[in-house]
């Protein structure tokens, strides 16, 4: 009987897969750090609370967002951009926690992008029904660095398309602790999130949280 369960839970993670050239899905890669990540998000939220933001087209995004790191992604009627200060408070964004930096570096290395040093972490909060329309991540100064995305809480369907908005996207189910890394030839592919279905996650509650780490500046 003893001997029957020799595996650490980490060993039960499904293998990392390169689902398109340069784009990797690392199932449950961050699951062991979920508690620490949630505590970090709580702390960021205390200093730079989640808020709604408006697109340049004057539409409210359905996600609420905040940032940590030297730079934070913002949108308003003037456009999309990164800036060093929270527009609500005028203060710098909370720092990027060391553990989050290490997690992003580790995931990027697994995907073949060693030496990734992010300076920005956008944190999106999806309540049931919230979504993210297909878009490219192109507000960063260089596209030579990958994007590392960490998902927590309710599952969601990630759409990962081509270099044209109209290219038919692949669908990947992202669950609690999953990490996606896309860089190189996949860096500018359109991507988005289908409306999050209602549910209750045992550790995260009735929401999905997503952190995307970028080298923006
Ligand atoms: C994003 O593209 O900024 C968010 C992706 C996600 O929520 O998984
Ligand atoms: Fe994105």
mmCIF file of C-alpha atoms and ligand atoms in Angstrom:
data_model
loop_
_atom_site.group_PDB
_atom_site.id
_atom_site.type_symbol
_atom_site.label_atom_id
_atom_site.label_comp_id
_atom_site.label_asym_id
_atom_site.label_seq_id
_atom_site.Cartn_x
_atom_site.Cartn_y
_atom_site.Cartn_z
ATOM 1 C CA UNK A 1 0.000 0.000 0.000
ATOM 2 C CA UNK A 2 2.663 2.559 0.997
ATOM 3 C CA UNK A 3 4.690 2.631 -2.219
ATOM 4 C CA UNK A 4 1.483 3.040 -4.179
ATOM 5 C CA UNK A 5 1.445 6.809 -3.978
ATOM 6 C CA UNK A 6 5.070 7.822 -4.384
ATOM 7 C CA UNK A 7 4.345 10.841 -6.550
ATOM 8 C CA UNK A 8 4.399 14.374 -5.286
ATOM 9 C CA UNK A 9 1.312 16.201 -6.479
ATOM 10 C CA UNK A 10 3.502 18.322 -8.719
ATOM 11 C CA UNK A 11 4.342 15.191 -10.653
ATOM 12 C CA UNK A 12 0.710 14.779 -11.577
ATOM 13 C CA UNK A 13 0.710 17.957 -13.644
ATOM 14 C CA UNK A 14 -0.054 17.335 -17.288
ATOM 15 C CA UNK A 15 3.040 17.958 -19.422
ATOM 16 C CA UNK A 16 3.799 21.362 -20.893
ATOM 17 C CA UNK A 17 2.806 21.551 -24.562
ATOM 18 C CA UNK A 18 3.789 23.892 -27.359
ATOM 19 C CA UNK A 19 0.347 24.316 -28.900
ATOM 20 C CA UNK A 20 1.599 26.623 -31.661
ATOM 21 C CA UNK A 21 5.188 27.556 -32.540
ATOM 22 C CA UNK A 22 6.442 29.752 -29.695
ATOM 23 C CA UNK A 23 3.249 29.357 -27.610
ATOM 24 C CA UNK A 24 3.209 27.076 -24.590
ATOM 25 C CA UNK A 25 0.572 25.846 -22.143
ATOM 26 C CA UNK A 26 1.980 24.824 -18.749
ATOM 27 C CA UNK A 27 -0.968 23.197 -16.961
ATOM 28 C CA UNK A 28 -0.986 23.813 -13.184
ATOM 29 C CA UNK A 29 2.575 25.192 -13.327
ATOM 30 C CA UNK A 30 1.691 27.836 -10.691
ATOM 31 C CA UNK A 31 -0.778 25.758 -8.672
ATOM 32 C CA UNK A 32 1.655 25.232 -5.772
ATOM 33 C CA UNK A 33 2.089 29.007 -5.437
ATOM 34 C CA UNK A 34 -1.581 29.905 -5.672
ATOM 35 C CA UNK A 35 -1.904 30.902 -2.008
ATOM 36 C CA UNK A 36 1.130 33.191 -2.178
ATOM 37 C CA UNK A 37 -0.106 34.695 -5.450
ATOM 38 C CA UNK A 38 -3.545 35.385 -3.967
ATOM 39 C CA UNK A 39 -1.947 37.049 -0.942
ATOM 40 C CA UNK A 40 0.204 39.175 -3.272
ATOM 41 C CA UNK A 41 -2.852 40.192 -5.301
ATOM 42 C CA UNK A 42 -4.642 41.149 -2.064
ATOM 43 C CA UNK A 43 -1.755 43.381 -1.105
ATOM 44 C CA UNK A 44 -1.615 45.014 -4.542
ATOM 45 C CA UNK A 45 -5.375 45.577 -4.316
ATOM 46 C CA UNK A 46 -4.925 47.398 -0.995
ATOM 47 C CA UNK A 47 -2.501 49.903 -2.541
ATOM 48 C CA UNK A 48 -3.818 50.029 -6.098
ATOM 49 C CA UNK A 49 -7.407 48.734 -6.056
ATOM 50 C CA UNK A 50 -8.969 46.926 -9.012
ATOM 51 C CA UNK A 51 -10.890 49.418 -11.137
ATOM 52 C CA UNK A 52 -12.820 49.620 -14.393
ATOM 53 C CA UNK A 53 -11.078 51.279 -17.318
ATOM 54 C CA UNK A 54 -12.382 52.706 -20.561
ATOM 55 C CA UNK A 55 -11.017 51.900 -24.006
ATOM 56 C CA UNK A 56 -10.074 54.687 -26.439
ATOM 57 C CA UNK A 57 -13.363 53.773 -28.178
ATOM 58 C CA UNK A 58 -15.147 54.852 -24.955
ATOM 59 C CA UNK A 59 -16.272 51.370 -23.942
ATOM 60 C CA UNK A 60 -15.856 50.109 -20.400
ATOM 61 C CA UNK A 61 -13.786 46.940 -20.229
ATOM 62 C CA UNK A 62 -15.705 44.117 -18.546
ATOM 63 C CA UNK A 63 -12.653 43.132 -16.488
ATOM 64 C CA UNK A 64 -11.468 45.176 -13.537
ATOM 65 C CA UNK A 65 -7.707 45.693 -13.510
ATOM 66 C CA UNK A 66 -4.701 46.814 -11.555
ATOM 67 C CA UNK A 67 -0.928 46.457 -11.924
ATOM 68 C CA UNK A 68 2.274 45.845 -10.051
ATOM 69 C CA UNK A 69 5.829 46.416 -11.199
ATOM 70 C CA UNK A 70 7.761 49.431 -12.438
ATOM 71 C CA UNK A 71 5.239 49.940 -15.235
ATOM 72 C CA UNK A 72 1.499 49.351 -15.412
ATOM 73 C CA UNK A 73 -0.799 49.018 -18.404
ATOM 74 C CA UNK A 74 -3.640 51.535 -18.530
ATOM 75 C CA UNK A 75 -6.311 52.619 -20.971
ATOM 76 C CA UNK A 76 -8.451 55.735 -21.208
ATOM 77 C CA UNK A 77 -9.854 57.941 -23.938
ATOM 78 C CA UNK A 78 -6.308 58.964 -24.889
ATOM 79 C CA UNK A 79 -5.286 55.410 -25.676
ATOM 80 C CA UNK A 80 -3.509 52.335 -24.369
ATOM 81 C CA UNK A 81 -0.102 52.746 -22.729
ATOM 82 C CA UNK A 82 2.211 51.785 -19.901
ATOM 83 C CA UNK A 83 2.952 54.258 -17.156
ATOM 84 C CA UNK A 84 4.960 54.243 -13.931
ATOM 85 C CA UNK A 85 2.146 55.646 -11.789
ATOM 86 C CA UNK A 86 -1.389 54.635 -10.927
ATOM 87 C CA UNK A 87 -3.657 57.220 -12.598
ATOM 88 C CA UNK A 88 -6.107 57.002 -9.657
ATOM 89 C CA UNK A 89 -3.572 57.873 -6.954
ATOM 90 C CA UNK A 90 -0.631 59.350 -8.841
ATOM 91 C CA UNK A 91 1.636 56.987 -6.889
ATOM 92 C CA UNK A 92 3.987 54.318 -8.301
ATOM 93 C CA UNK A 93 2.424 50.880 -8.782
ATOM 94 C CA UNK A 94 3.183 48.385 -5.995
ATOM 95 C CA UNK A 95 6.426 46.472 -6.640
ATOM 96 C CA UNK A 96 6.527 43.154 -8.451
ATOM 97 C CA UNK A 97 6.882 40.472 -5.740
ATOM 98 C CA UNK A 98 10.110 38.421 -5.997
ATOM 99 C CA UNK A 99 8.147 35.167 -6.055
ATOM 100 C CA UNK A 100 6.116 36.326 -9.024
ATOM 101 C CA UNK A 101 9.255 37.369 -10.876
ATOM 102 C CA UNK A 102 10.814 33.949 -10.221
ATOM 103 C CA UNK A 103 7.644 32.164 -11.312
ATOM 104 C CA UNK A 104 7.530 34.117 -14.580
ATOM 105 C CA UNK A 105 11.232 33.506 -15.230
ATOM 106 C CA UNK A 106 10.851 29.792 -14.583
ATOM 107 C CA UNK A 107 7.852 29.463 -16.884
ATOM 108 C CA UNK A 108 9.559 31.489 -19.616
ATOM 109 C CA UNK A 109 12.618 29.206 -19.378
ATOM 110 C CA UNK A 110 10.483 26.080 -19.726
ATOM 111 C CA UNK A 111 9.064 27.615 -22.907
ATOM 112 C CA UNK A 112 12.517 28.370 -24.287
ATOM 113 C CA UNK A 113 12.810 32.033 -23.304
ATOM 114 C CA UNK A 114 15.617 32.155 -20.729
ATOM 115 C CA UNK A 115 16.571 35.442 -19.086
ATOM 116 C CA UNK A 116 13.081 36.941 -19.094
ATOM 117 C CA UNK A 117 12.986 39.962 -16.768
ATOM 118 C CA UNK A 118 9.480 41.426 -16.663
ATOM 119 C CA UNK A 119 8.955 45.000 -15.465
ATOM 120 C CA UNK A 120 5.146 45.030 -15.625
ATOM 121 C CA UNK A 121 2.374 42.796 -14.333
ATOM 122 C CA UNK A 122 -1.203 43.501 -15.378
ATOM 123 C CA UNK A 123 -3.754 41.836 -13.119
ATOM 124 C CA UNK A 124 -7.210 41.295 -14.597
ATOM 125 C CA UNK A 125 -10.214 40.279 -12.525
ATOM 126 C CA UNK A 126 -13.056 38.526 -14.346
ATOM 127 C CA UNK A 127 -16.377 38.189 -12.567
ATOM 128 C CA UNK A 128 -18.796 35.735 -14.224
ATOM 129 C CA UNK A 129 -19.708 37.088 -17.673
ATOM 130 C CA UNK A 130 -16.549 39.194 -18.058
ATOM 131 C CA UNK A 131 -14.487 38.604 -21.193
ATOM 132 C CA UNK A 132 -11.540 39.927 -23.145
ATOM 133 C CA UNK A 133 -12.035 40.649 -26.848
ATOM 134 C CA UNK A 134 -9.439 39.414 -29.349
ATOM 135 C CA UNK A 135 -6.440 41.741 -29.284
ATOM 136 C CA UNK A 136 -2.687 41.824 -29.754
ATOM 137 C CA UNK A 137 -0.286 42.792 -26.964
ATOM 138 C CA UNK A 138 1.560 45.571 -28.760
ATOM 139 C CA UNK A 139 2.012 48.421 -26.310
ATOM 140 C CA UNK A 140 5.416 47.117 -25.216
ATOM 141 C CA UNK A 141 8.586 48.792 -26.473
ATOM 142 C CA UNK A 142 9.980 45.584 -27.985
ATOM 143 C CA UNK A 143 8.338 42.333 -29.030
ATOM 144 C CA UNK A 144 11.550 40.370 -28.402
ATOM 145 C CA UNK A 145 10.295 39.272 -24.985
ATOM 146 C CA UNK A 146 7.529 36.765 -24.307
ATOM 147 C CA UNK A 147 4.279 37.332 -22.419
ATOM 148 C CA UNK A 148 3.740 35.089 -19.387
ATOM 149 C CA UNK A 149 0.132 34.644 -18.234
ATOM 150 C CA UNK A 150 -0.918 33.035 -14.937
ATOM 151 C CA UNK A 151 -4.548 32.069 -14.313
ATOM 152 C CA UNK A 152 -6.248 31.569 -10.949
ATOM 153 C CA UNK A 153 -9.789 30.738 -9.930
ATOM 154 C CA UNK A 154 -12.678 29.973 -12.254
ATOM 155 C CA UNK A 155 -11.751 28.276 -15.534
ATOM 156 C CA UNK A 156 -11.987 30.145 -18.825
ATOM 157 C CA UNK A 157 -11.588 29.490 -22.524
ATOM 158 C CA UNK A 158 -8.513 31.196 -23.974
ATOM 159 C CA UNK A 159 -8.796 32.078 -27.645
ATOM 160 C CA UNK A 160 -5.486 32.052 -29.458
ATOM 161 C CA UNK A 161 -5.662 33.151 -33.070
ATOM 162 C CA UNK A 162 -3.355 34.241 -35.839
ATOM 163 C CA UNK A 163 -1.694 37.457 -36.893
ATOM 164 C CA UNK A 164 -4.974 38.716 -38.393
ATOM 165 C CA UNK A 165 -7.985 39.392 -36.203
ATOM 166 C CA UNK A 166 -10.129 37.253 -38.522
ATOM 167 C CA UNK A 167 -7.922 34.126 -38.278
ATOM 168 C CA UNK A 168 -9.830 31.337 -36.557
ATOM 169 C CA UNK A 169 -8.534 30.987 -32.997
ATOM 170 C CA UNK A 170 -7.679 27.799 -31.158
ATOM 171 C CA UNK A 171 -9.466 27.266 -27.852
ATOM 172 C CA UNK A 172 -7.548 26.299 -24.741
ATOM 173 C CA UNK A 173 -9.170 25.728 -21.372
ATOM 174 C CA UNK A 174 -7.249 27.632 -18.699
ATOM 175 C CA UNK A 175 -7.685 26.356 -15.164
ATOM 176 C CA UNK A 176 -6.508 27.379 -11.717
ATOM 177 C CA UNK A 177 -2.697 27.496 -11.702
ATOM 178 C CA UNK A 178 -2.252 27.245 -15.463
ATOM 179 C CA UNK A 179 0.439 29.299 -17.161
ATOM 180 C CA UNK A 180 0.642 30.301 -20.823
ATOM 181 C CA UNK A 181 3.815 31.680 -22.384
ATOM 182 C CA UNK A 182 3.821 33.172 -25.872
ATOM 183 C CA UNK A 183 6.767 34.754 -27.585
ATOM 184 C CA UNK A 184 8.864 34.542 -30.748
ATOM 185 C CA UNK A 185 6.652 33.733 -33.740
ATOM 186 C CA UNK A 186 3.550 33.685 -31.484
ATOM 187 C CA UNK A 187 4.214 37.022 -29.790
ATOM 188 C CA UNK A 188 1.784 39.084 -31.876
ATOM 189 C CA UNK A 189 -0.973 36.534 -32.314
ATOM 190 C CA UNK A 190 -4.463 37.773 -31.485
ATOM 191 C CA UNK A 191 -5.846 36.340 -28.249
ATOM 192 C CA UNK A 192 -8.773 36.789 -25.900
ATOM 193 C CA UNK A 193 -11.016 35.189 -23.295
ATOM 194 C CA UNK A 194 -14.606 33.955 -23.773
ATOM 195 C CA UNK A 195 -17.139 35.152 -21.171
ATOM 196 C CA UNK A 196 -16.325 33.425 -17.882
ATOM 197 C CA UNK A 197 -19.058 30.995 -16.804
ATOM 198 C CA UNK A 198 -20.539 31.405 -13.359
ATOM 199 C CA UNK A 199 -19.143 29.159 -10.664
ATOM 200 C CA UNK A 200 -17.434 29.082 -7.330
ATOM 201 C CA UNK A 201 -13.771 28.211 -6.995
ATOM 202 C CA UNK A 202 -12.878 26.702 -3.594
ATOM 203 C CA UNK A 203 -9.837 28.973 -3.078
ATOM 204 C CA UNK A 204 -10.628 32.016 -5.206
ATOM 205 C CA UNK A 205 -14.406 32.285 -5.028
ATOM 206 C CA UNK A 206 -16.675 33.533 -7.779
ATOM 207 C CA UNK A 207 -14.012 35.050 -10.023
ATOM 208 C CA UNK A 208 -11.088 34.443 -12.318
ATOM 209 C CA UNK A 209 -7.819 36.312 -11.816
ATOM 210 C CA UNK A 210 -5.188 36.561 -14.512
ATOM 211 C CA UNK A 211 -1.714 38.013 -14.200
ATOM 212 C CA UNK A 212 0.236 38.839 -17.338
ATOM 213 C CA UNK A 213 3.898 39.586 -16.965
ATOM 214 C CA UNK A 214 5.593 41.644 -19.623
ATOM 215 C CA UNK A 215 8.849 43.402 -20.374
ATOM 216 C CA UNK A 216 7.183 46.666 -21.321
ATOM 217 C CA UNK A 217 9.896 49.305 -21.087
HETATM 218 C C1 LIG B 1 -4.782 39.399 -21.607
HETATM 219 O O1 LIG B 1 -4.590 39.049 -22.761
HETATM 220 O O2 LIG B 1 -4.414 40.516 -21.190
HETATM 221 C C2 LIG B 1 -5.493 38.525 -20.610
HETATM 222 C C3 LIG B 1 -5.499 37.076 -20.962
HETATM 223 C C4 LIG B 1 -6.188 36.251 -19.898
HETATM 224 O O3 LIG B 1 -6.985 36.775 -19.109
HETATM 225 O O4 LIG B 1 -5.934 35.035 -19.841
HETATM 226 FE FE1 LIG B 2 -3.294 40.210 -24.047
#
